[in-house]
Amino acid sequence: MNDELAYFNEDASEQLQMMESALLDAMDQGANSEYIGTIFRAMHTIKGIAGMFSFDEIISFTHIAENLMDAVRNGEIELDEDLLILLLQCKDHVAHLVNFAVASEEVPSDVLEKDAQLKKVIGEYLQIPQTQSSSTSSLLEPTQKSTIWNIEIILKESFFQTGMDMLSILSFMKKMGTIESITPHVDNIPALAEINPLYAYLSFSIVFLAHVAQSEIEEVFEFVEDDVELQISKDEEEDGVFFVDDDEIEGVVFVDENPVLKEQPSEGVEKKGTVPQKRSQQKTLSQSLRVDSSKIDLLIDTISEMVITNAKIAAYVDQYNDAELEEVSMQFESLLDELRNNVMNIRMVPVGDSFEKLRRVVSDVAHKLEKKINFTIIGGDTELDKTVVEKIADPLLHMLRNAIDHGIEIPKVRKEIGKPEMGQVTLKAYPDSGSIVIEIEDDGKGLSKDFILEKAISKGIVNASAELSDNEVFQLIFEPGFSTAEVISDISGRGVGMDVVRKNIEALKGDVELFSEVGVGSRFTIRLPLTLAIIDGFLFQVGKTKYIIPLDMVSEVVEYEIHHRISVLDGNLFDLRGTLLPLLNVREFYKESECYQCERQNIIIVQYGRNKMGLLVDELYGEYQTVIKPLGELFSYAPGLYGASILGSGEIALIFDIPSLFEILNTNKGE
Amino acid sequence: MKLEFDLLSIDNIDALKVKFLEYISEENSTITLDLSEVNKIDLCAIQLLLSLQKTLDMQNRELFIENCTQSVQDALYLCGCETLLGCNNE
């Protein structure tokens, strides 16, 4: 897909998503002018951008849908539930058309059939109030009330490199109105020997007859606005043709031969009516900028290298005790810190948009299963790395389907057992010690531990004699081949579900847990890392090796003293103010032969989710800006390691993977 | 000369320029381009045709374009170049 198509795709998808949200909101809370406006704009905008690419099917369909919405906007048609459902179908249909257009595929016959069918239904709606609808359908057939526009288009040198073809733009203009004349200006074109054929040297004068406002013509050039100079003016010699915009002027008609008098009122009204609105819309548009995410990755890479370079300077400062340089280096470090945070922030997007998409699924599945669901989203403004947000959508979708299909009971049953008929499903996101937590909670029938255990044993997932904690039993549902569905439905899977869910989440360096209570409901808790490339770390040393832990996971550090020591079997516990916590002796664990500054040892207490553990280490160095570099294949089996970082001295520090250390500790305990 | 391209566009514009330069290096007083193979043309290529025409004009030579496909004719018409470049269809 080329860049422009990708933009088109992104833009159209965004508009469709906004349309869907508005439709669902209108279903929940009743229609209002804001929702209607959003739906109208979605169809209008998609029509406009499809025009740039001459996607005729999309143009023709969105045009009709736009007319329908225009009639709704004018209060001629009521936006009732039937119409909302029809519009949802229209939205889906346009999404299909967009997909085919983007893939440059022919639209298959069944989709064309759907196209015709939807158009017919919309046509029926539009026929009822015939009064004004003719005024709304000016796109394809210009009426005699058109304005004559003089348009000068000067292509900037860069124009061809936008990938947009001027011919597509012209052919779209032909659909908006009539190109009375077009004159190319070729004087600036150099001779063959001098021409850079990739540069544009052309300009055009166009006389354009159409029943449109200036802003609508400007919109046609929206995609190339930086690469053309555009001058649009109304024809002063507009003899016999007068402009009445029935959207903006009520009961005012001018018939006057004096062009000055004629111009002023109509233009004045038009400018007041539409232009300022559009302007403010453009303003918000220009505030956001689409950037290829790989460019940001590149930026992060460069910052990473700068962090390492600065660490080298810091090491030099240490060595030569240069106070002035130290100050510069520290200043530089804090600037780098700021820069890093700002760049990271570019990648961060609120999870809300992605969550909103799931509302449709919930609504569809609930309808299909005849269940009543109140779906609540909490913490939609929590921010997460864009790639993580994209990749988490599928697992969430699956878990939500499961919650509705297997969790929530049908209304009749719920009434019988004294629950409200309306089932509650909550999707919640919040930050928690260096991670982002996403929870899916339902108040359905819950899962019985015995049932899970029995099933797991029958499927050979666990040994019948195994002694498992409650928590461990719940986690069995994430094992491959485990499915709790008594009847396989087309809503949630065939036992291929939860293990794939877990795998996808683990691929993002996250994890997932289930907690459930019979009759009360279930809760899935997903924990995801906040960022992927540079972290604030905590640097320490054990034996000859330096290690780093993500600083957010360090809850406290204490000196290891005699009273901490607890003698149990293999001594892997310690006493922290009366609480027993597991203790990992890092030196033993990685078989370091000697200790470093053995007279004093320290315990770093790390926290992950509800779990805490201590790491027994030698020397502490404190906070350290850490660039995460992946470890080579050779280390892929090294337990508990996430990656490595290059220190200023050129040494390597290993970065601990705390979640997997907890896992190792749990397994060891089991043995 | 028959232009043996299905598509004349920014994608092969450099190759096209090389070809045109070859044509004008020959000493004929007229150059005739046969576009019967060309099924699509964009403005970038049209601009190059205009440049070719201008170059020949300066040398008091002439450019003839013939056998345009419908799609090329439509494109020339759309950008108002149909009279400038004039296509002779037999």
PDB file of N, CA, C and O in Angstrom, chain A residues 167, chain B residues 3-9 12 34-42 67-75:
ATOM      1  N   LEU A 167      -4.866  14.587 -12.098  1.00  0.00           N
ATOM      2  CA  LEU A 167      -6.002  14.153 -12.923  1.00  0.00           C
ATOM      3  C   LEU A 167      -7.132  13.598 -12.061  1.00  0.00           C
ATOM      4  O   LEU A 167      -8.306  13.802 -12.357  1.00  0.00           O
TER       5      LEU A 167
ATOM      6  N   LEU B   3       5.732   4.186 -28.545  1.00  0.00           N
ATOM      7  CA  LEU B   3       6.145   4.150 -27.142  1.00  0.00           C
ATOM      8  C   LEU B   3       5.653   2.844 -26.544  1.00  0.00           C
ATOM      9  O   LEU B   3       4.450   2.648 -26.375  1.00  0.00           O
ATOM     10  N   GLU B   4       6.595   1.972 -26.239  1.00  0.00           N
ATOM     11  CA  GLU B   4       6.134   0.654 -25.802  1.00  0.00           C
ATOM     12  C   GLU B   4       6.000   0.574 -24.289  1.00  0.00           C
ATOM     13  O   GLU B   4       6.641  -0.227 -23.618  1.00  0.00           O
ATOM     14  N   PHE B   5       5.195   1.467 -23.785  1.00  0.00           N
ATOM     15  CA  PHE B   5       4.881   1.447 -22.355  1.00  0.00           C
ATOM     16  C   PHE B   5       3.379   1.298 -22.227  1.00  0.00           C
ATOM     17  O   PHE B   5       2.627   1.906 -22.975  1.00  0.00           O
ATOM     18  N   ASP B   6       2.957   0.525 -21.231  1.00  0.00           N
ATOM     19  CA  ASP B   6       1.532   0.414 -20.959  1.00  0.00           C
ATOM     20  C   ASP B   6       1.097   1.641 -20.154  1.00  0.00           C
ATOM     21  O   ASP B   6      -0.005   2.141 -20.262  1.00  0.00           O
ATOM     22  N   LEU B   7       2.074   2.113 -19.369  1.00  0.00           N
ATOM     23  CA  LEU B   7       1.764   3.168 -18.413  1.00  0.00           C
ATOM     24  C   LEU B   7       2.830   4.246 -18.543  1.00  0.00           C
ATOM     25  O   LEU B   7       4.015   3.955 -18.561  1.00  0.00           O
ATOM     26  N   LEU B   8       2.397   5.490 -18.688  1.00  0.00           N
ATOM     27  CA  LEU B   8       3.357   6.591 -18.662  1.00  0.00           C
ATOM     28  C   LEU B   8       3.092   7.371 -17.387  1.00  0.00           C
ATOM     29  O   LEU B   8       2.074   8.052 -17.273  1.00  0.00           O
ATOM     30  N   SER B   9       4.005   7.241 -16.431  1.00  0.00           N
ATOM     31  CA  SER B   9       3.721   7.913 -15.166  1.00  0.00           C
ATOM     32  C   SER B   9       5.019   8.246 -14.459  1.00  0.00           C
ATOM     33  O   SER B   9       6.102   7.940 -14.941  1.00  0.00           O
ATOM     34  N   ASN B  12       7.877   5.661 -14.263  1.00  0.00           N
ATOM     35  CA  ASN B  12       8.912   5.397 -15.275  1.00  0.00           C
ATOM     36  C   ASN B  12       9.328   6.678 -15.994  1.00  0.00           C
ATOM     37  O   ASN B  12       9.784   6.661 -17.127  1.00  0.00           O
ATOM     38  N   ASP B  34       3.764   7.285 -31.346  1.00  0.00           N
ATOM     39  CA  ASP B  34       2.578   6.433 -31.433  1.00  0.00           C
ATOM     40  C   ASP B  34       2.230   5.967 -30.018  1.00  0.00           C
ATOM     41  O   ASP B  34       3.001   5.245 -29.386  1.00  0.00           O
ATOM     42  N   LEU B  35       1.084   6.395 -29.505  1.00  0.00           N
ATOM     43  CA  LEU B  35       0.723   6.053 -28.117  1.00  0.00           C
ATOM     44  C   LEU B  35      -0.293   4.905 -28.046  1.00  0.00           C
ATOM     45  O   LEU B  35      -0.996   4.761 -27.055  1.00  0.00           O
ATOM     46  N   SER B  36      -0.357   4.109 -29.103  1.00  0.00           N
ATOM     47  CA  SER B  36      -1.407   3.080 -29.120  1.00  0.00           C
ATOM     48  C   SER B  36      -1.236   2.030 -28.017  1.00  0.00           C
ATOM     49  O   SER B  36      -2.185   1.355 -27.647  1.00  0.00           O
ATOM     50  N   GLU B  37      -0.012   1.912 -27.491  1.00  0.00           N
ATOM     51  CA  GLU B  37       0.208   0.906 -26.436  1.00  0.00           C
ATOM     52  C   GLU B  37      -0.075   1.464 -25.034  1.00  0.00           C
ATOM     53  O   GLU B  37      -0.113   0.724 -24.066  1.00  0.00           O
ATOM     54  N   VAL B  38      -0.204   2.783 -24.966  1.00  0.00           N
ATOM     55  CA  VAL B  38      -0.268   3.418 -23.641  1.00  0.00           C
ATOM     56  C   VAL B  38      -1.707   3.424 -23.129  1.00  0.00           C
ATOM     57  O   VAL B  38      -2.582   4.027 -23.729  1.00  0.00           O
ATOM     58  N   ASN B  39      -1.914   2.746 -22.019  1.00  0.00           N
ATOM     59  CA  ASN B  39      -3.265   2.670 -21.484  1.00  0.00           C
ATOM     60  C   ASN B  39      -3.524   3.614 -20.332  1.00  0.00           C
ATOM     61  O   ASN B  39      -4.653   3.747 -19.882  1.00  0.00           O
ATOM     62  N   LYS B  40      -2.445   4.208 -19.818  1.00  0.00           N
ATOM     63  CA  LYS B  40      -2.675   5.139 -18.708  1.00  0.00           C
ATOM     64  C   LYS B  40      -1.566   6.185 -18.720  1.00  0.00           C
ATOM     65  O   LYS B  40      -0.408   5.862 -18.999  1.00  0.00           O
ATOM     66  N   ILE B  41      -1.943   7.387 -18.416  1.00  0.00           N
ATOM     67  CA  ILE B  41      -0.944   8.454 -18.387  1.00  0.00           C
ATOM     68  C   ILE B  41      -1.267   9.370 -17.222  1.00  0.00           C
ATOM     69  O   ILE B  41      -2.438   9.572 -16.889  1.00  0.00           O
ATOM     70  N   ASP B  42      -0.233   9.893 -16.549  1.00  0.00           N
ATOM     71  CA  ASP B  42      -0.523  10.847 -15.486  1.00  0.00           C
ATOM     72  C   ASP B  42       0.015  12.224 -15.861  1.00  0.00           C
ATOM     73  O   ASP B  42       0.636  12.398 -16.917  1.00  0.00           O
ATOM     74  N   ASN B  67      -2.573   7.968 -32.502  1.00  0.00           N
ATOM     75  CA  ASN B  67      -3.145   6.721 -31.993  1.00  0.00           C
ATOM     76  C   ASN B  67      -3.290   6.679 -30.470  1.00  0.00           C
ATOM     77  O   ASN B  67      -2.903   5.707 -29.821  1.00  0.00           O
ATOM     78  N   CYS B  68      -3.837   7.740 -29.915  1.00  0.00           N
ATOM     79  CA  CYS B  68      -4.050   7.745 -28.465  1.00  0.00           C
ATOM     80  C   CYS B  68      -5.190   6.795 -28.109  1.00  0.00           C
ATOM     81  O   CYS B  68      -6.211   6.760 -28.787  1.00  0.00           O
ATOM     82  N   THR B  69      -5.008   6.079 -27.030  1.00  0.00           N
ATOM     83  CA  THR B  69      -6.106   5.257 -26.518  1.00  0.00           C
ATOM     84  C   THR B  69      -7.126   6.190 -25.867  1.00  0.00           C
ATOM     85  O   THR B  69      -6.829   7.354 -25.584  1.00  0.00           O
ATOM     86  N   GLN B  70      -8.298   5.647 -25.614  1.00  0.00           N
ATOM     87  CA  GLN B  70      -9.363   6.463 -25.028  1.00  0.00           C
ATOM     88  C   GLN B  70      -8.907   7.075 -23.704  1.00  0.00           C
ATOM     89  O   GLN B  70      -9.139   8.248 -23.423  1.00  0.00           O
ATOM     90  N   SER B  71      -8.219   6.245 -22.919  1.00  0.00           N
ATOM     91  CA  SER B  71      -7.836   6.708 -21.593  1.00  0.00           C
ATOM     92  C   SER B  71      -6.854   7.882 -21.683  1.00  0.00           C
ATOM     93  O   SER B  71      -6.943   8.837 -20.906  1.00  0.00           O
ATOM     94  N   VAL B  72      -5.933   7.823 -22.666  1.00  0.00           N
ATOM     95  CA  VAL B  72      -4.989   8.932 -22.833  1.00  0.00           C
ATOM     96  C   VAL B  72      -5.728  10.178 -23.320  1.00  0.00           C
ATOM     97  O   VAL B  72      -5.513  11.282 -22.829  1.00  0.00           O
ATOM     98  N   GLN B  73      -6.652   9.975 -24.236  1.00  0.00           N
ATOM     99  CA  GLN B  73      -7.447  11.118 -24.718  1.00  0.00           C
ATOM    100  C   GLN B  73      -8.207  11.781 -23.578  1.00  0.00           C
ATOM    101  O   GLN B  73      -8.240  13.000 -23.459  1.00  0.00           O
ATOM    102  N   ASP B  74      -8.806  10.927 -22.733  1.00  0.00           N
ATOM    103  CA  ASP B  74      -9.561  11.475 -21.604  1.00  0.00           C
ATOM    104  C   ASP B  74      -8.657  12.288 -20.689  1.00  0.00           C
ATOM    105  O   ASP B  74      -9.035  13.363 -20.218  1.00  0.00           O
ATOM    106  N   ALA B  75      -7.463  11.751 -20.447  1.00  0.00           N
ATOM    107  CA  ALA B  75      -6.532  12.422 -19.542  1.00  0.00           C
ATOM    108  C   ALA B  75      -6.113  13.771 -20.121  1.00  0.00           C
ATOM    109  O   ALA B  75      -6.092  14.784 -19.415  1.00  0.00           O
TER     110      ALA B  75
END
